[in-house]
Amino acid sequence: MSESQTASWGGSHSLLRDFHSGLLTLLHCLESLPFIFDRLCLTVAETQRIAIEMRAIMDYITIYRPRMLATNIAPRHSIAVDRELIGVFTTDPIIVEEFYRAKIPVWHLLKLDRLPFTRIDAYTLPLDPNQYLTLRSPRIRLQSVFIGASDQAEKYKAFQHFTRNHMRLLNPFALVPDQVRSDPPLPEPLPSTSRSKPYDRPIQREKQVQPIQSPSSQMGFLSVIVHPRLPSAVLVWRAAVEVTSSDCSRCYPEARVPEANGYIFPRPDIFIGVQDERKSLELIKAWLCLRPLLLARVSCSSYSAQLIAHQSWRVILNLDHLMKAARSGGASSSRGTPTKAAKRREQAVDFLQGCAGELQIDADFNVGAAAWRGIELEKLTDDHRHEISWELAELNFKFELFALDA
């Protein structure tokens, strides 16, 4: 639908304009946002419902409403009833007359005591709903959005409210409500030429013992990792990052909270900086096992995903390696110590906090072989690892950009 067509819509087309905006938003969500399969099915169903209702409103405005308001009644057989329409059951005789004029199927419900005074021309059996409707329980367990009579206007308002909330993803980076703040202080000159790089570490940096520095000498600048498996940085953005101070004292107070300096997903350089091939495969396997759960927690609009620091992500993905190192070092586990599988299940429950009641996902994700788009872990090529790193970079970029736009 072009802008020239929507520009002529007046006040009576406000509902049509709302459906048009909602349809565009749903299509944008399907195109750009990450979803698990169940959430994707729900979004597709919502898109279909919005499209059908929008078409119904357009037909009502252009075809059926003029027929209802017509003063002259057309001959009985001049316009055939559209049997593809669902129609309506009503007890209001005015609605019966309007729908009869518009040639829309309508059923007039009467009380049983009116039966002796009612003319019956034909008798038919009702259709079996199993042939036309899906009656099985959905995979996504959603809460009831409306409980009441079907003819109440609040029902449609509840549907609209649910659809808008479903299309809206909460800002996962929001910590405090918006408030008026003054600009942070300007950075002070560095006392030395050494720069720390907390944003990343070079891949092959020689290990050396750094002397303990004062807080004023630890102020540094961010930097960008360059690697063939990572997306290439835009030159303008890279130049801006490399002149950005990493001094936390210049940040707003709420940004100094440790939880604010986290990520929705692991940074892709976790896989890049590992030299051991076996350990690299273990990290990739851990991510592939966690991937559906992490996508599930950002697919639930009623839950803000927990930010996790970069080092915490490294610990989570290295859980297998850390447990093996603890056992090889002579650490014995007692009965009260949770097992590796139990720790992973606890992590999964924590990841799914807030949306576990909606999505039917098995939290025991450490069972079975990991795969990337149907390809087993042992058969992954450099191109496949390239795809995995790019997807992580895109996911983090989308949610950081969303936080800036919120």
Coordinates of C-alpha atoms in Angstrom, one line a residue:
M1 CA 0.0 0.0 0.0
S2 CA 1.6 3.3 -1.1
E3 CA 1.9 6.5 0.9
S4 CA -0.4 8.3 -1.6
Q5 CA -3.2 5.9 -0.7
T6 CA -2.8 6.2 3.1
A7 CA -2.4 10.0 3.0
S8 CA -6.1 10.4 2.1
W9 CA -7.3 8.5 5.1
G10 CA -9.4 10.6 7.5
G11 CA -10.5 10.3 11.1
S12 CA -12.8 7.4 10.3
H13 CA -9.8 5.4 9.0
S14 CA -8.0 5.5 12.4
L15 CA -8.5 1.8 13.0
L16 CA -7.3 1.0 9.5
R17 CA -4.2 3.1 10.1
D18 CA -3.5 1.3 13.3
F19 CA -3.7 -2.1 11.6
H20 CA -1.5 -0.9 8.8
S21 CA 1.1 0.3 11.2
G22 CA 0.9 -3.0 13.2
L23 CA 1.2 -5.1 10.0
L24 CA 4.4 -3.2 9.0
T25 CA 5.9 -3.7 12.5
L26 CA 5.2 -7.4 12.5
L27 CA 6.7 -7.9 9.1
H28 CA 9.8 -5.9 10.3
C29 CA 10.0 -8.2 13.3
L30 CA 9.9 -11.3 11.2
E31 CA 12.6 -9.9 9.0
S32 CA 15.1 -8.6 11.5
L33 CA 14.5 -10.0 15.0
P34 CA 15.8 -13.4 16.3
F35 CA 13.2 -16.0 17.2
I36 CA 13.0 -19.5 18.3
F37 CA 10.6 -21.7 16.3
D38 CA 7.6 -21.5 18.7
R39 CA 7.8 -17.7 18.9
L40 CA 8.2 -17.5 15.2
C41 CA 5.0 -19.4 14.7
L42 CA 3.2 -17.1 17.0
T43 CA 4.5 -14.0 15.2
V44 CA 3.4 -15.5 11.8
A45 CA 0.0 -16.2 13.2
E46 CA -0.3 -12.7 14.5
T47 CA 0.8 -11.3 11.2
Q48 CA -1.9 -13.4 9.4
R49 CA -4.6 -12.3 11.8
I50 CA -3.7 -8.6 11.4
A51 CA -3.7 -8.9 7.6
I52 CA -7.1 -10.6 7.6
E53 CA -8.6 -8.1 10.0
M54 CA -7.2 -5.2 8.0
R55 CA -8.7 -6.6 4.8
A56 CA -12.0 -7.1 6.6
I57 CA -12.0 -3.4 7.7
M58 CA -11.2 -2.2 4.2
D59 CA -14.1 -4.3 2.8
Y60 CA -16.4 -3.1 5.5
I61 CA -15.6 0.6 4.7
T62 CA -15.8 0.3 1.0
I63 CA -18.4 -2.4 0.4
Y64 CA -20.6 -3.5 3.3
R65 CA -21.1 -0.2 5.2
P66 CA -22.5 1.6 2.2
R67 CA -24.9 -1.3 1.7
M68 CA -26.0 -1.0 5.3
L69 CA -26.7 2.8 5.0
A70 CA -28.5 2.5 1.7
T71 CA -32.1 3.8 1.8
N72 CA -33.3 1.6 -1.1
I73 CA -33.3 -2.1 -0.5
A74 CA -31.9 -4.1 -3.4
P75 CA -34.0 -7.0 -4.7
R76 CA -33.5 -10.2 -2.8
H77 CA -31.5 -12.1 -5.5
S78 CA -29.7 -9.1 -7.1
I79 CA -26.7 -9.5 -4.8
A80 CA -25.6 -13.0 -3.6
V81 CA -24.5 -13.6 -0.1
D82 CA -20.7 -14.1 0.3
R83 CA -20.5 -17.6 1.7
E84 CA -16.8 -17.2 2.4
L85 CA -17.6 -14.7 5.2
I86 CA -17.9 -16.1 8.8
G87 CA -21.0 -14.0 9.6
V88 CA -22.3 -13.2 13.0
F89 CA -24.7 -14.6 15.7
T90 CA -26.8 -11.8 17.3
T91 CA -29.9 -11.2 19.3
D92 CA -30.2 -7.6 18.0
P93 CA -32.8 -7.2 15.2
I94 CA -31.2 -4.0 14.0
I95 CA -27.9 -5.8 13.4
V96 CA -29.9 -8.5 11.6
E97 CA -31.4 -5.9 9.3
E98 CA -28.0 -4.2 8.6
F99 CA -26.3 -7.5 7.8
Y100 CA -29.2 -8.6 5.6
R101 CA -28.8 -5.3 3.6
A102 CA -25.0 -5.9 3.3
K103 CA -25.5 -9.5 2.3
I104 CA -23.4 -10.9 5.1
P105 CA -24.4 -14.2 6.8
V106 CA -26.3 -13.5 10.0
W107 CA -28.1 -15.7 12.5
H108 CA -30.8 -14.3 14.7
L109 CA -30.7 -15.9 18.1
L110 CA -34.1 -16.2 19.8
K111 CA -35.3 -17.5 23.2
L112 CA -36.9 -20.9 23.2
D113 CA -40.3 -19.5 24.2
R114 CA -40.4 -17.7 20.9
L115 CA -40.2 -20.9 18.9
P116 CA -44.0 -21.4 18.4
F117 CA -44.2 -17.9 16.8
T118 CA -41.2 -18.3 14.5
R119 CA -41.3 -19.4 10.9
I120 CA -38.7 -22.1 10.1
D121 CA -37.9 -22.5 6.4
A122 CA -35.1 -25.1 6.6
Y123 CA -33.3 -27.2 9.2
T124 CA -29.6 -27.9 9.0
L125 CA -27.0 -29.5 11.2
P126 CA -24.1 -27.4 12.5
L127 CA -20.6 -28.0 11.0
D128 CA -18.0 -29.9 12.9
P129 CA -15.4 -27.4 14.1
N130 CA -12.6 -29.9 13.8
Q131 CA -12.8 -29.6 10.0
Y132 CA -12.2 -25.9 10.0
L133 CA -10.4 -24.9 13.2
T134 CA -7.3 -26.1 15.0
L135 CA -8.4 -27.2 18.4
R136 CA -5.2 -28.8 19.8
S137 CA -3.3 -27.0 22.5
P138 CA -0.6 -24.6 21.4
R139 CA 3.1 -25.2 22.2
I140 CA 3.4 -21.8 23.7
R141 CA 1.6 -21.5 27.0
L142 CA 0.2 -18.0 27.0
Q143 CA -1.8 -16.4 29.7
S144 CA -5.5 -15.5 29.1
V145 CA -5.8 -12.0 27.8
F146 CA -9.5 -11.7 28.2
I147 CA -12.2 -13.6 30.1
G148 CA -15.8 -12.6 29.4
A149 CA -18.7 -12.4 26.9
S150 CA -17.7 -12.5 23.3
D151 CA -19.7 -9.4 22.4
Q152 CA -17.9 -7.1 24.7
A153 CA -15.7 -4.3 23.2
E154 CA -13.0 -5.0 25.9
K155 CA -12.2 -8.3 24.1
Y156 CA -11.0 -6.6 21.0
K157 CA -9.0 -4.0 23.1
A158 CA -7.4 -6.9 24.9
F159 CA -6.4 -8.5 21.6
Q160 CA -4.9 -5.2 20.4
H161 CA -3.0 -4.8 23.6
F162 CA -1.6 -8.3 23.4
T163 CA -0.5 -7.8 19.8
R164 CA 1.2 -4.5 20.6
N165 CA 3.0 -6.0 23.6
H166 CA 4.0 -9.0 21.5
M167 CA 5.6 -6.8 18.9
R168 CA 7.4 -4.7 21.4
L169 CA 10.7 -5.9 22.9
L170 CA 11.6 -4.4 26.2
N171 CA 14.9 -2.6 26.5
P172 CA 17.3 -5.1 28.1
F173 CA 19.8 -2.4 29.0
A174 CA 17.4 -0.2 31.0
L175 CA 18.5 0.0 34.6
V176 CA 16.9 3.2 36.0
P177 CA 14.1 5.5 34.7
D178 CA 15.0 8.4 32.4
Q179 CA 16.1 11.5 34.2
V180 CA 17.7 14.8 33.4
R181 CA 21.5 14.6 33.8
S182 CA 24.4 16.9 33.3
D183 CA 27.2 16.1 31.0
P184 CA 30.0 14.0 32.4
P185 CA 33.4 15.6 33.0
L186 CA 36.0 15.8 30.3
P187 CA 38.9 13.2 30.4
E188 CA 42.1 14.2 32.2
P189 CA 45.4 13.9 30.4
L190 CA 47.1 10.5 30.7
P191 CA 50.2 10.5 32.8
S192 CA 51.9 8.0 30.6
T193 CA 51.8 6.7 27.0
S194 CA 50.7 3.2 28.0
R195 CA 47.1 2.4 27.2
S196 CA 45.0 -0.4 28.6
K197 CA 42.4 -2.0 26.2
P198 CA 39.5 -3.4 28.3
Y199 CA 37.3 -3.7 25.2
D200 CA 39.4 -6.5 23.8
R201 CA 42.8 -8.1 23.8
P202 CA 45.0 -8.7 20.8
I203 CA 45.0 -12.3 19.7
Q204 CA 48.7 -13.0 20.0
R205 CA 49.8 -10.6 22.8
E206 CA 52.9 -11.8 24.7
K207 CA 52.1 -12.5 28.3
Q208 CA 54.0 -10.0 30.5
V209 CA 53.6 -8.9 34.1
Q210 CA 52.3 -5.4 34.3
P211 CA 53.1 -3.2 37.3
I212 CA 50.2 -2.1 39.5
Q213 CA 49.2 1.3 38.3
S214 CA 47.2 4.0 40.0
P215 CA 43.6 4.6 39.0
S216 CA 44.6 7.7 37.1
S217 CA 47.1 5.9 35.1
Q218 CA 44.7 3.0 34.2
M219 CA 42.6 5.3 32.0
G220 CA 42.7 3.9 28.5
F221 CA 40.9 3.8 25.2
L222 CA 38.8 1.2 23.5
S223 CA 40.0 -0.8 20.5
V224 CA 38.6 -3.1 17.9
I225 CA 39.6 -6.7 17.2
V226 CA 40.5 -7.4 13.6
H227 CA 40.2 -11.0 12.5
P228 CA 39.1 -12.9 9.4
R229 CA 36.2 -14.6 11.2
L230 CA 34.8 -11.4 12.6
P231 CA 32.8 -8.8 10.7
S232 CA 35.0 -6.0 9.4
A233 CA 34.5 -2.8 11.3
V234 CA 33.4 0.4 9.5
L235 CA 36.3 2.8 9.4
V236 CA 34.4 5.7 10.8
W237 CA 33.0 3.6 13.7
R238 CA 36.4 2.0 14.4
A239 CA 38.1 5.5 14.5
A240 CA 35.4 6.7 17.0
V241 CA 35.9 3.6 19.2
E242 CA 39.7 4.0 19.3
V243 CA 39.4 7.6 20.6
T244 CA 36.7 6.7 23.2
S245 CA 38.0 6.8 26.8
S246 CA 37.3 3.7 28.9
D247 CA 37.6 5.7 32.2
C248 CA 34.5 4.7 34.3
S249 CA 34.7 7.9 36.3
R250 CA 33.4 9.8 33.2
C251 CA 30.3 7.6 33.0
Y252 CA 26.9 8.4 34.5
P253 CA 26.5 6.8 38.0
E254 CA 24.1 4.2 36.8
A255 CA 26.5 3.1 34.1
R256 CA 29.2 2.4 36.7
V257 CA 27.1 -0.5 38.1
P258 CA 28.8 -3.8 37.2
E259 CA 25.6 -5.2 35.8
A260 CA 25.4 -2.4 33.3
N261 CA 28.6 -3.4 31.6
G262 CA 27.4 -6.7 30.3
Y263 CA 26.1 -8.4 27.1
I264 CA 23.0 -10.1 26.1
F265 CA 25.0 -12.7 24.2
P266 CA 28.7 -13.8 24.4
R267 CA 31.1 -11.7 22.4
P268 CA 32.4 -13.5 19.3
D269 CA 36.0 -12.9 20.2
I270 CA 35.6 -15.5 22.9
F271 CA 36.1 -18.1 20.2
I272 CA 38.8 -16.1 18.3
G273 CA 41.3 -15.8 21.1
V274 CA 41.6 -19.5 21.9
Q275 CA 44.7 -21.1 20.5
D276 CA 43.9 -24.7 21.5
E277 CA 41.7 -26.3 18.8
R278 CA 40.1 -28.8 21.3
K279 CA 39.2 -26.0 23.7
S280 CA 37.8 -23.9 20.9
L281 CA 35.5 -26.7 19.9
E282 CA 34.3 -27.0 23.5
L283 CA 33.5 -23.3 23.6
I284 CA 31.6 -23.6 20.3
K285 CA 29.7 -26.6 21.5
A286 CA 28.7 -24.9 24.7
W287 CA 27.4 -21.9 22.7
L288 CA 25.5 -24.1 20.3
C289 CA 23.8 -25.9 23.2
L290 CA 22.9 -22.7 24.9
R291 CA 21.8 -20.9 21.7
P292 CA 18.1 -21.9 21.6
L293 CA 17.7 -21.0 25.3
L294 CA 19.4 -17.6 24.9
L295 CA 17.2 -16.8 21.9
A296 CA 14.2 -17.9 23.9
R297 CA 14.8 -15.3 26.6
V298 CA 15.0 -12.4 24.2
S299 CA 11.9 -13.6 22.3
C300 CA 9.6 -13.1 25.4
S301 CA 8.4 -9.5 25.4
S302 CA 7.4 -9.7 29.1
Y303 CA 11.0 -10.4 30.3
S304 CA 14.1 -8.3 30.1
A305 CA 17.1 -10.6 29.5
Q306 CA 19.9 -10.5 32.2
L307 CA 23.1 -8.7 31.2
I308 CA 26.2 -10.9 31.8
A309 CA 29.7 -9.6 31.9
H310 CA 32.3 -10.7 29.3
Q311 CA 34.3 -12.7 31.8
S312 CA 31.1 -14.3 33.2
W313 CA 30.3 -15.5 29.7
R314 CA 33.7 -17.0 29.4
V315 CA 33.1 -18.9 32.7
I316 CA 29.8 -20.1 31.5
L317 CA 31.1 -21.4 28.2
N318 CA 34.1 -22.9 29.9
L319 CA 32.1 -24.7 32.5
D320 CA 33.1 -28.2 31.2
H321 CA 36.8 -27.3 31.2
L322 CA 36.7 -25.8 34.7
M323 CA 34.9 -28.8 36.1
K324 CA 37.5 -31.1 34.5
A325 CA 40.4 -29.0 35.9
A326 CA 38.9 -29.1 39.4
R327 CA 38.6 -32.9 39.3
S328 CA 42.1 -33.3 37.9
G329 CA 43.5 -31.1 40.6
G330 CA 42.3 -33.4 43.3
A331 CA 39.0 -31.7 44.2
S332 CA 36.6 -34.3 45.4
S333 CA 32.9 -33.6 45.1
S334 CA 30.7 -34.5 48.1
R335 CA 27.1 -35.4 48.1
G336 CA 26.1 -31.8 48.7
T337 CA 28.1 -30.5 45.7
P338 CA 25.9 -30.2 42.6
T339 CA 27.1 -32.1 39.5
K340 CA 28.1 -30.5 36.2
A341 CA 24.7 -31.3 34.7
A342 CA 22.9 -29.8 37.7
K343 CA 25.0 -26.6 37.4
R344 CA 24.1 -26.4 33.7
R345 CA 20.4 -26.8 34.5
E346 CA 20.6 -24.1 37.1
Q347 CA 22.2 -21.8 34.4
A348 CA 19.5 -22.7 32.0
V349 CA 16.7 -21.9 34.5
D350 CA 18.4 -18.6 35.2
F351 CA 18.6 -17.8 31.5
L352 CA 14.9 -18.7 31.1
Q353 CA 13.8 -16.8 34.1
G354 CA 10.5 -15.0 33.4
C355 CA 9.7 -16.9 30.2
A356 CA 10.1 -20.5 31.3
G357 CA 6.3 -20.7 32.0
E358 CA 5.6 -19.6 28.4
L359 CA 8.0 -21.5 26.3
Q360 CA 8.1 -25.3 26.4
I361 CA 11.9 -25.8 26.2
D362 CA 13.9 -28.6 27.7
A363 CA 16.4 -27.0 30.1
D364 CA 18.6 -30.2 30.1
F365 CA 20.5 -28.9 27.1
N366 CA 23.8 -30.7 27.8
V367 CA 22.3 -34.0 26.5
G368 CA 22.9 -34.8 22.8
A369 CA 25.3 -33.6 20.2
A370 CA 25.7 -30.0 19.3
A371 CA 25.0 -28.9 15.7
W372 CA 25.0 -25.8 13.6
R373 CA 22.2 -25.7 11.0
G374 CA 22.1 -29.5 10.9
I375 CA 25.9 -29.9 10.7
E376 CA 27.6 -31.8 13.5
L377 CA 30.3 -30.1 15.6
E378 CA 33.1 -32.3 14.3
K379 CA 32.2 -31.5 10.7
L380 CA 32.3 -27.7 11.1
T381 CA 34.5 -25.9 8.6
D382 CA 36.1 -22.4 8.8
D383 CA 33.1 -21.0 6.9
H384 CA 30.7 -22.5 9.5
R385 CA 32.7 -20.9 12.3
H386 CA 32.7 -17.7 10.4
E387 CA 28.9 -17.8 10.3
I388 CA 28.7 -18.5 14.1
S389 CA 30.9 -15.5 14.9
W390 CA 29.0 -13.3 12.6
E391 CA 25.6 -14.3 14.1
L392 CA 26.9 -13.4 17.6
A393 CA 28.2 -10.1 16.4
E394 CA 24.9 -9.3 14.7
L395 CA 22.8 -10.3 17.8
N396 CA 24.9 -8.1 20.1
F397 CA 24.9 -5.2 17.7
K398 CA 21.1 -5.3 17.3
F399 CA 20.4 -5.2 21.0
E400 CA 22.9 -2.6 21.7
L401 CA 21.5 -0.5 18.9
F402 CA 18.0 -1.1 20.2
A403 CA 19.1 0.1 23.6
L404 CA 20.4 3.4 22.1
D405 CA 17.1 3.9 20.3
A406 CA 14.9 3.1 23.3

